[in-house]
CSV table of C-alpha atoms and ligand atoms in Angstrom, one decimal:
chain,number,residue,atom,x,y,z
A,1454,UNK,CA,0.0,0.0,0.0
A,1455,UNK,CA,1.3,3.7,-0.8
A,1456,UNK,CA,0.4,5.6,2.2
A,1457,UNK,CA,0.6,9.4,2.6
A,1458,UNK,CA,4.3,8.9,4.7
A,1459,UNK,CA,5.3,6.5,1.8
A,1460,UNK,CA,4.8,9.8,-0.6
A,1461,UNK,CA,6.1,12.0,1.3
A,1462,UNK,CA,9.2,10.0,1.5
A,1463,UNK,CA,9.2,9.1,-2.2
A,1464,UNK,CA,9.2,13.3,-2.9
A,1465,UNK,CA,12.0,13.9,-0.7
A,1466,UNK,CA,14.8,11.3,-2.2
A,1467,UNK,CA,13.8,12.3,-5.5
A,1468,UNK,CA,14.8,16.3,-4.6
A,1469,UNK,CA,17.8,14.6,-2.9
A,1470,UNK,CA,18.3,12.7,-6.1
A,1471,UNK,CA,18.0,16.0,-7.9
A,1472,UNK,CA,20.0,18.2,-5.7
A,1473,UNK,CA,22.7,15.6,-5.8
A,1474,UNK,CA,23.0,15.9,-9.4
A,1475,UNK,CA,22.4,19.8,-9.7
A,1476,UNK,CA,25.5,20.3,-7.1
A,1477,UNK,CA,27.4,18.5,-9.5
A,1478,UNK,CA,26.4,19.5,-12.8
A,1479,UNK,CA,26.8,23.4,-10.9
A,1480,UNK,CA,30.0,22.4,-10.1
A,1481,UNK,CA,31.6,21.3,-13.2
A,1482,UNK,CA,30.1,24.8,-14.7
A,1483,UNK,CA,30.8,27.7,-12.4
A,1484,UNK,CA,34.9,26.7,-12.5
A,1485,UNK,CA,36.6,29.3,-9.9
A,1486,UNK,CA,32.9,30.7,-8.4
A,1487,UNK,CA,32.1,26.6,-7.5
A,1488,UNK,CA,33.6,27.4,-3.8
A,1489,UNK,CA,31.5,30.8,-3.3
A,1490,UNK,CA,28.3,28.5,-4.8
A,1491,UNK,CA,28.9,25.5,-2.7
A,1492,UNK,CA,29.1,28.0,0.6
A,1493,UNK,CA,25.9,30.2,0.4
A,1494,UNK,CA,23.2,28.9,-2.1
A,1495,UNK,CA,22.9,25.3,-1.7
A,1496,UNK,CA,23.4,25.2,2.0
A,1497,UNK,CA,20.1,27.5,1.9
A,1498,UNK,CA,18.1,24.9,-0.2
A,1499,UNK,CA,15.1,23.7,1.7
A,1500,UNK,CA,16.6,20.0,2.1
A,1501,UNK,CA,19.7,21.6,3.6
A,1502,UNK,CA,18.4,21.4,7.4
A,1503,UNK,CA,17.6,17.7,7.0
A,1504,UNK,CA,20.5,16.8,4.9
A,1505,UNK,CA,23.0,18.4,8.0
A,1506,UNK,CA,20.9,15.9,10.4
A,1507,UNK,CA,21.7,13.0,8.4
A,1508,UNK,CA,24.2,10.6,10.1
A,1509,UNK,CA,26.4,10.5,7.4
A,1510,UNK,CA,26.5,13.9,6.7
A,1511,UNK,CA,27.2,14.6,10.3
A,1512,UNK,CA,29.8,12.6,10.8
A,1513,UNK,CA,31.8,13.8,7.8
A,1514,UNK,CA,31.4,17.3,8.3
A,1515,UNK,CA,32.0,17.2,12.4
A,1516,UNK,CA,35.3,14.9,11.7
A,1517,UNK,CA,35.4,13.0,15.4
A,1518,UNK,CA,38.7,11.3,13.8
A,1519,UNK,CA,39.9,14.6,12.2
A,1520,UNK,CA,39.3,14.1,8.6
A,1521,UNK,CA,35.7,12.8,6.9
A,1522,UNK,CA,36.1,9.2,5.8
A,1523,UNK,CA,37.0,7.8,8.9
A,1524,UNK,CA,36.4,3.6,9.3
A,1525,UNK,CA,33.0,4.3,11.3
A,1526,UNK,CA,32.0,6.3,8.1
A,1527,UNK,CA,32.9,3.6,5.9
A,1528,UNK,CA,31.1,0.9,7.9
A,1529,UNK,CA,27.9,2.9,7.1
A,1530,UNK,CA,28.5,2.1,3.2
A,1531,UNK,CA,29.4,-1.5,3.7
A,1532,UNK,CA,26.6,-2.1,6.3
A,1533,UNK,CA,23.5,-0.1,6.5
A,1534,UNK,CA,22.9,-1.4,9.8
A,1535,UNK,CA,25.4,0.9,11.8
A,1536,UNK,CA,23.8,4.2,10.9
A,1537,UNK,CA,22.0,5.7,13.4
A,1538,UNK,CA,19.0,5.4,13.5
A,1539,UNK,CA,17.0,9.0,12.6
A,1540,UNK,CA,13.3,10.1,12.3
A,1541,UNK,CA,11.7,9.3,8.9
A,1542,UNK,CA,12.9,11.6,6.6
A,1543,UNK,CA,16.4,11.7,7.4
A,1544,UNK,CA,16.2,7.6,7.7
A,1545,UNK,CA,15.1,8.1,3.7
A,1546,UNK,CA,18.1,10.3,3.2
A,1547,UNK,CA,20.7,7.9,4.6
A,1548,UNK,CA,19.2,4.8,2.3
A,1549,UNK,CA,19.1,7.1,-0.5
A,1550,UNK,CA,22.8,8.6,0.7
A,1551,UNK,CA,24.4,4.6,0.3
A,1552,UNK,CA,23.4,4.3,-2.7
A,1553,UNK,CA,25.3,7.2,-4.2
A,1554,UNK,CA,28.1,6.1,-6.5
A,1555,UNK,CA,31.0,6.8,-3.8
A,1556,UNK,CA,29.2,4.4,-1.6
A,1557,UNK,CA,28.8,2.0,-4.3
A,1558,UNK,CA,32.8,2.1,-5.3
A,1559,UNK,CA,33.4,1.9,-1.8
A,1560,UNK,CA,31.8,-1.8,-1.6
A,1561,UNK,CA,33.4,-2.5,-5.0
A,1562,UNK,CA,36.6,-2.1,-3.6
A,1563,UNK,CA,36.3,-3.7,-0.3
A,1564,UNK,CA,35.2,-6.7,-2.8
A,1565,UNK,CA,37.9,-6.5,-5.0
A,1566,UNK,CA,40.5,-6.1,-2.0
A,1567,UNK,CA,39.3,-9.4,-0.7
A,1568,UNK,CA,39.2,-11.4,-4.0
A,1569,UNK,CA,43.2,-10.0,-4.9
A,1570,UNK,CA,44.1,-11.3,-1.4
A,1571,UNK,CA,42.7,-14.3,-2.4
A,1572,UNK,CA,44.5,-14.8,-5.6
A,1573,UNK,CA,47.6,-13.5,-3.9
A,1574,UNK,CA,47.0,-16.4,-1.7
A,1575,UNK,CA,46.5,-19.1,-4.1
A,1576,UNK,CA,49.9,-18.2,-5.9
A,1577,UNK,CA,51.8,-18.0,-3.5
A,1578,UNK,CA,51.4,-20.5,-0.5
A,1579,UNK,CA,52.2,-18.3,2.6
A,1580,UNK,CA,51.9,-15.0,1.3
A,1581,UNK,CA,52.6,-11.4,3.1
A,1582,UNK,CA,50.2,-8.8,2.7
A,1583,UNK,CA,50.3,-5.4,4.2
A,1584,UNK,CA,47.3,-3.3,4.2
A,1585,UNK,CA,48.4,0.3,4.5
A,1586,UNK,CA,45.5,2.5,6.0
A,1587,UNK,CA,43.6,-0.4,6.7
A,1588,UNK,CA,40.2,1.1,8.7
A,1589,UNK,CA,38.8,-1.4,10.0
A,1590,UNK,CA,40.1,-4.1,7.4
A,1591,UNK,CA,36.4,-4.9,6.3
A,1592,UNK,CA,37.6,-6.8,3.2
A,1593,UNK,CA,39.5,-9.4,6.0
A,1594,UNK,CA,35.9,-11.0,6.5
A,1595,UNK,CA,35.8,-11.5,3.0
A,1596,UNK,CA,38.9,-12.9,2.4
A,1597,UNK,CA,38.9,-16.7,2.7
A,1598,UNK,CA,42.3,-16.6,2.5
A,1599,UNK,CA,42.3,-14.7,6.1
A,1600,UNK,CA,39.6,-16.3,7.8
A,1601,UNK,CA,40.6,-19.9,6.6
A,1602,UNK,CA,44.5,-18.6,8.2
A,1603,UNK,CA,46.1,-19.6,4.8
A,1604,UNK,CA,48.0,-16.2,5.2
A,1605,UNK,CA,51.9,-16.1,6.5
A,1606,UNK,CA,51.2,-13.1,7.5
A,1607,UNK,CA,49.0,-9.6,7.6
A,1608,UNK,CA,49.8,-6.3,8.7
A,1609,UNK,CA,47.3,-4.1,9.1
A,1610,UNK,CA,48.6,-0.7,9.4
A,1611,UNK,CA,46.8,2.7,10.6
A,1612,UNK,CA,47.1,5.6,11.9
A,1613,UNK,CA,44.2,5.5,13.9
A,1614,UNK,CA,44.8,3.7,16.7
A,1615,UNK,CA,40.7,3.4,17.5
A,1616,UNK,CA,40.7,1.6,13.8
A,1617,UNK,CA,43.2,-0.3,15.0
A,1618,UNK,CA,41.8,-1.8,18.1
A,1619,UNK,CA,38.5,-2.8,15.8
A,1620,UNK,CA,41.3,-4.7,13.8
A,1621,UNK,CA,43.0,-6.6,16.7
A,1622,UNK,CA,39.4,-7.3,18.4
A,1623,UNK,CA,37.7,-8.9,15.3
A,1624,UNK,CA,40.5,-10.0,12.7
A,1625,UNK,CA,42.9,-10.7,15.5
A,1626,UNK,CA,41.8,-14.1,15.5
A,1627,UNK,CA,43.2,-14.8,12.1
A,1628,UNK,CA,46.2,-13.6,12.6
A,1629,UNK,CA,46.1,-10.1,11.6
A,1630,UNK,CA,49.0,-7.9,13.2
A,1631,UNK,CA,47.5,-4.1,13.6
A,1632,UNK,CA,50.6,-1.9,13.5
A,1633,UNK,CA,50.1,1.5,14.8
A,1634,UNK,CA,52.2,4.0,12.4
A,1635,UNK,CA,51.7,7.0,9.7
A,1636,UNK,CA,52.6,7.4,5.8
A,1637,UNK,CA,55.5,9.6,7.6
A,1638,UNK,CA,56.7,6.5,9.6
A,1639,UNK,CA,56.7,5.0,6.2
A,1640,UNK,CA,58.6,7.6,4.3
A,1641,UNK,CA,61.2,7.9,7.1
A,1642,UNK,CA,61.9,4.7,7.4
A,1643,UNK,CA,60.6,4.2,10.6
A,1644,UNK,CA,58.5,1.7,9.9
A,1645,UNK,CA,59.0,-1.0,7.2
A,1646,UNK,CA,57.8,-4.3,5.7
A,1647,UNK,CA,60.4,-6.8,4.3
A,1648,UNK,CA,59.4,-9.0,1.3
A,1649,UNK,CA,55.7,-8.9,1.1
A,1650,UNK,CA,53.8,-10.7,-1.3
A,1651,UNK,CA,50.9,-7.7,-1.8
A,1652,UNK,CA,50.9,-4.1,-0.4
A,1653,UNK,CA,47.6,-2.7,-1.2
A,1654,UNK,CA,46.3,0.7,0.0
A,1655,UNK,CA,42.5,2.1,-0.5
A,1656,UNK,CA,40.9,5.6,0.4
A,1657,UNK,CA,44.4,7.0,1.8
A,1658,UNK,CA,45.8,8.1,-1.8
A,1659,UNK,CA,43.1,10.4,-1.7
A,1660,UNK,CA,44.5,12.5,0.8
A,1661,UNK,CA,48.1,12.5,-0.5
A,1662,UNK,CA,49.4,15.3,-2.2
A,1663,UNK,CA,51.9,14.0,-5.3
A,1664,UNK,CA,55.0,14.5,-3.8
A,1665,UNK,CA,54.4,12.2,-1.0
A,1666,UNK,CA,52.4,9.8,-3.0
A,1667,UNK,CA,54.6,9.2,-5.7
A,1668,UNK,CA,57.4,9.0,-2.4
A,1669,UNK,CA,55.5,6.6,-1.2
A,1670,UNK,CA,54.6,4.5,-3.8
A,1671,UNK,CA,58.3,3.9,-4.6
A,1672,UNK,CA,58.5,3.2,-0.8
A,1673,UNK,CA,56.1,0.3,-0.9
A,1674,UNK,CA,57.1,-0.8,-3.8
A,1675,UNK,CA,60.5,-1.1,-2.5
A,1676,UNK,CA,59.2,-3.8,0.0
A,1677,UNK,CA,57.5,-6.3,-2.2
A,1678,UNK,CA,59.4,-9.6,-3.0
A,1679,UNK,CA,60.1,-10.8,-6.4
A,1680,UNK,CA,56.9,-11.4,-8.3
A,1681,UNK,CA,55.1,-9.4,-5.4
A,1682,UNK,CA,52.1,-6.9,-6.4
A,1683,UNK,CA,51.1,-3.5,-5.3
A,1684,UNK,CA,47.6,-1.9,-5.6
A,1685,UNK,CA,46.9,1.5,-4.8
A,1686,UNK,CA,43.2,2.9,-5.1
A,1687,UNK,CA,42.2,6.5,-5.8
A,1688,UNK,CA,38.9,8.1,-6.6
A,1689,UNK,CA,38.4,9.7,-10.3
A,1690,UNK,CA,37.8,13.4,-10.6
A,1691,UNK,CA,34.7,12.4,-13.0
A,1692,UNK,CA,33.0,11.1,-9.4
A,1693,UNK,CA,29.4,12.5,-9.6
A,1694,UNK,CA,29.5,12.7,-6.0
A,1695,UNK,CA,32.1,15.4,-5.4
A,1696,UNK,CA,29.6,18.2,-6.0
A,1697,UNK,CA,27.2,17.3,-2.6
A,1698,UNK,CA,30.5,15.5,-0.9
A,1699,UNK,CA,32.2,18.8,-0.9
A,1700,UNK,CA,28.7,21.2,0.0
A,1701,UNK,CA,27.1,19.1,2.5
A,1702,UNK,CA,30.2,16.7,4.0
A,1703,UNK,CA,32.9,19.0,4.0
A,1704,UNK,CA,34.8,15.8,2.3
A,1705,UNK,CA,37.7,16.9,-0.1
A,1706,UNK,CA,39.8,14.3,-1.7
A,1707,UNK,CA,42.7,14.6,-3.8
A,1708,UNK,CA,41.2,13.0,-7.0
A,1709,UNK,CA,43.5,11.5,-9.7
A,1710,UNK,CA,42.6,10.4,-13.4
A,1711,UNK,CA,44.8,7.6,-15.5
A,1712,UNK,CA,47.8,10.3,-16.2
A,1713,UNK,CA,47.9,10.9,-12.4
A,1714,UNK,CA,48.0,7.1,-11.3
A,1715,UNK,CA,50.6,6.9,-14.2
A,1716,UNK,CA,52.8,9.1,-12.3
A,1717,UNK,CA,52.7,7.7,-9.0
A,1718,UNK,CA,55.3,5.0,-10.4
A,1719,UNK,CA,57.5,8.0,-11.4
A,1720,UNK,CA,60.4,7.5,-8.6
A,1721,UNK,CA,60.5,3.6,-9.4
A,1722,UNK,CA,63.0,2.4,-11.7
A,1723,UNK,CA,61.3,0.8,-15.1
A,1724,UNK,CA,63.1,-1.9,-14.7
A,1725,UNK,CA,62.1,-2.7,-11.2
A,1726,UNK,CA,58.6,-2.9,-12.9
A,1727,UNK,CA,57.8,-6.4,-14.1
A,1728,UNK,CA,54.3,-5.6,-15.0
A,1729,UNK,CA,51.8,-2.5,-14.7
A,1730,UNK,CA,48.2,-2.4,-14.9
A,1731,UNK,CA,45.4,0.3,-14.5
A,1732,UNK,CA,41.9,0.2,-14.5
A,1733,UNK,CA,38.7,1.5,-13.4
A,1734,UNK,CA,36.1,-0.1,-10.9
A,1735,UNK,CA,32.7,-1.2,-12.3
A,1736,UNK,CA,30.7,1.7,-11.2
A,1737,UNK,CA,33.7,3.6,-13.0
A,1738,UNK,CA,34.5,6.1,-10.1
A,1739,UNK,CA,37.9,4.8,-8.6
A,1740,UNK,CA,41.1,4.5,-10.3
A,1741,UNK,CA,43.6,1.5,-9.8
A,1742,UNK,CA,47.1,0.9,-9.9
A,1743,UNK,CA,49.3,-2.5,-10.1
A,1744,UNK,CA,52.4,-3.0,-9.7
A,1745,UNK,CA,54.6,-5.9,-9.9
A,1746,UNK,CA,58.1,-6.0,-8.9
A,1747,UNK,CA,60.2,-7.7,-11.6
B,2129,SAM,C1,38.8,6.1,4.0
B,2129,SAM,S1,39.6,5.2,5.3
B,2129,SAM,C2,39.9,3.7,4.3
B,2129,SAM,C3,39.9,2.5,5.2
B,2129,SAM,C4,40.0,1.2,4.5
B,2129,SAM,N1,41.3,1.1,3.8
B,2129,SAM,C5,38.9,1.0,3.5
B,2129,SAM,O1,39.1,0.8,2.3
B,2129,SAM,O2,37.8,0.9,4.0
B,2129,SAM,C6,41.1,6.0,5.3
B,2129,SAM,C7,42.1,5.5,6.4
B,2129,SAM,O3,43.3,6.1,6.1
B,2129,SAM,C8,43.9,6.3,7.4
B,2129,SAM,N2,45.0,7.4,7.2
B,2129,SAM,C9,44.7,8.6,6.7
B,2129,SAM,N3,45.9,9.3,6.7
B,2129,SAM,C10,46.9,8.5,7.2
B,2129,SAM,C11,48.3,8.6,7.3
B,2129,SAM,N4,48.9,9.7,7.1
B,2129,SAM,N5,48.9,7.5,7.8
B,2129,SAM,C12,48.3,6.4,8.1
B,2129,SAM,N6,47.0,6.2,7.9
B,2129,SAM,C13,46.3,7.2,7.5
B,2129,SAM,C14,42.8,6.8,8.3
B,2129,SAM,O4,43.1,6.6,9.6
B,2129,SAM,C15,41.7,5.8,7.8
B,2129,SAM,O5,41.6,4.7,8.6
């Protein structure tokens, strides 16, 4: 039966639906005035009040972590079931929020993650891998690999040592190894990993300006055996999402197209390289990066 609330509801994510794509279309025209449009007319649309109570929303623009996409964040795309709960029109905005195409390359990736640890796995008995701003690892309870302990080893590194406690409590188990450090501890030297079989890092590229991306790429690289594969992740500035992301969640990524992901190889020597590849996710929004060390 479509009752009155049913209606109501049905109205509101189609202006959300439309709003979402009028903040992006605005923003691809208006060029240098996007930042003075994104800060005083949209925030006074009449969804903007109820948008800024959604628990997404909030939690992006109020950064309890310090920046937007922290791993509670991220849990609300791979599992509807953590957000808050929220009277009924906001509730409509958070289903309708999910299914916005950053959420939905977001769950493409955690898939994908899972299923290269897997192969990984399968090729080479006893592999390392090293997950490099891991969140809360979500892609480890995919992984048969990890949960059937077929794994020699897996660091799980972070930053965020709240993350990291998620890690140890519900992956610990399989024999994940949280390790508490930054990109810096990387790039110093202060924290290394020898001879892994798969580095792989997702949603931290994002933030990187290219000096210390392409610094660290060469980094990681450096610490992959023979034959051993890195995959870095980075959203595509054609996201449709970046117009509301940056109005309503205060969420600014670094985004990077195939020319960009080229050149995060540019401080590794080509013939360190035994094979490259680059592609883009199924719902064509993220940007990947292999890398196999000769
Ligand atoms: C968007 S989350 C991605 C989490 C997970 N990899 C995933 O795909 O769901 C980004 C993660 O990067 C971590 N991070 C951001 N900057 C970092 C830095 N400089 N050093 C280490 N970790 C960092 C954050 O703590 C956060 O857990």
């Amino acid at each position: 039966m479509h009752t009155a609330t049913t209606a109501h509801t049905d109205v509101l994510t189609t202006e959300f639906r439309q709003l979402h794509q009028g903040l992006n279309q605005a923003r691809l025209s208006a060029g240098d005035g996007w930042r003075r449009l994104r800060d005083g007319a949209y925030l006074a649309h009449p969804l903007a009040d109820a948008i800024l109570r959604e628990p997404i929303v909030r939690r992006a623009r109020t950064k309890p972590r310090g920046y937007a996409d922290d791993a509670v964040l991220i849990d609300h795309f791979y599992d509807f079931a953590t957000v808050p709960a929220a009277d009924g029109a906001v509730r409509a905005l958070s289903e309708t929020l999910v299914t916005f195409p950053a959420a939905r390359s977001v769950r493409w990736r955690r898939d994908h993650l899972a299923r290269t640890i897997d192969e990984v796995a399968e090729s080479r008995p006893g592999a390392a891998v090293v997950s490099v701003a891991c969140g809360h690892l979500r892609e480890a309870a995919l992984s048969r690999a990890v949960t059937s302990r077929r794994l020699g080893s897996f660091h799980a590194m972070d930053q965020d040592a709240a993350s990291l406690a998620v890690v140890e409590s519900e992956y610990g188990r399989f024999g994940v190894t949280p390790v508490h450090a930054s990109v810096r501890d990387v790039l110093t030297g202060r924290t290394r990993f020898e001879g892994a079989d798969l580095i792989y890092s997702a949603g931290l590229y994002d933030y990187l300006e290219d000096r210390v991306a392409v610094r660290l790429t060469a980094r990681l690289f450096s610490m992959l055996a023979p034959g051993g594969r890195l995959v870095v992740a980075n959203f595509a500035p054609s996201l449709s999402d970046i117009g509301f992301m940056e109005t309503f969640m205060d969420w600014n990524l670094v985004y990077r197209d195939a020319d960009d992901m080229a050149r995060l190889a540019g401080e590794i020597a080509p013939h360190e390289v035994g094979a490259r590849t680059h592609f883009v996710d199924g719902p064509g929004n993220v940007h990947y990066l292999e890398l196999v060390r000769a």
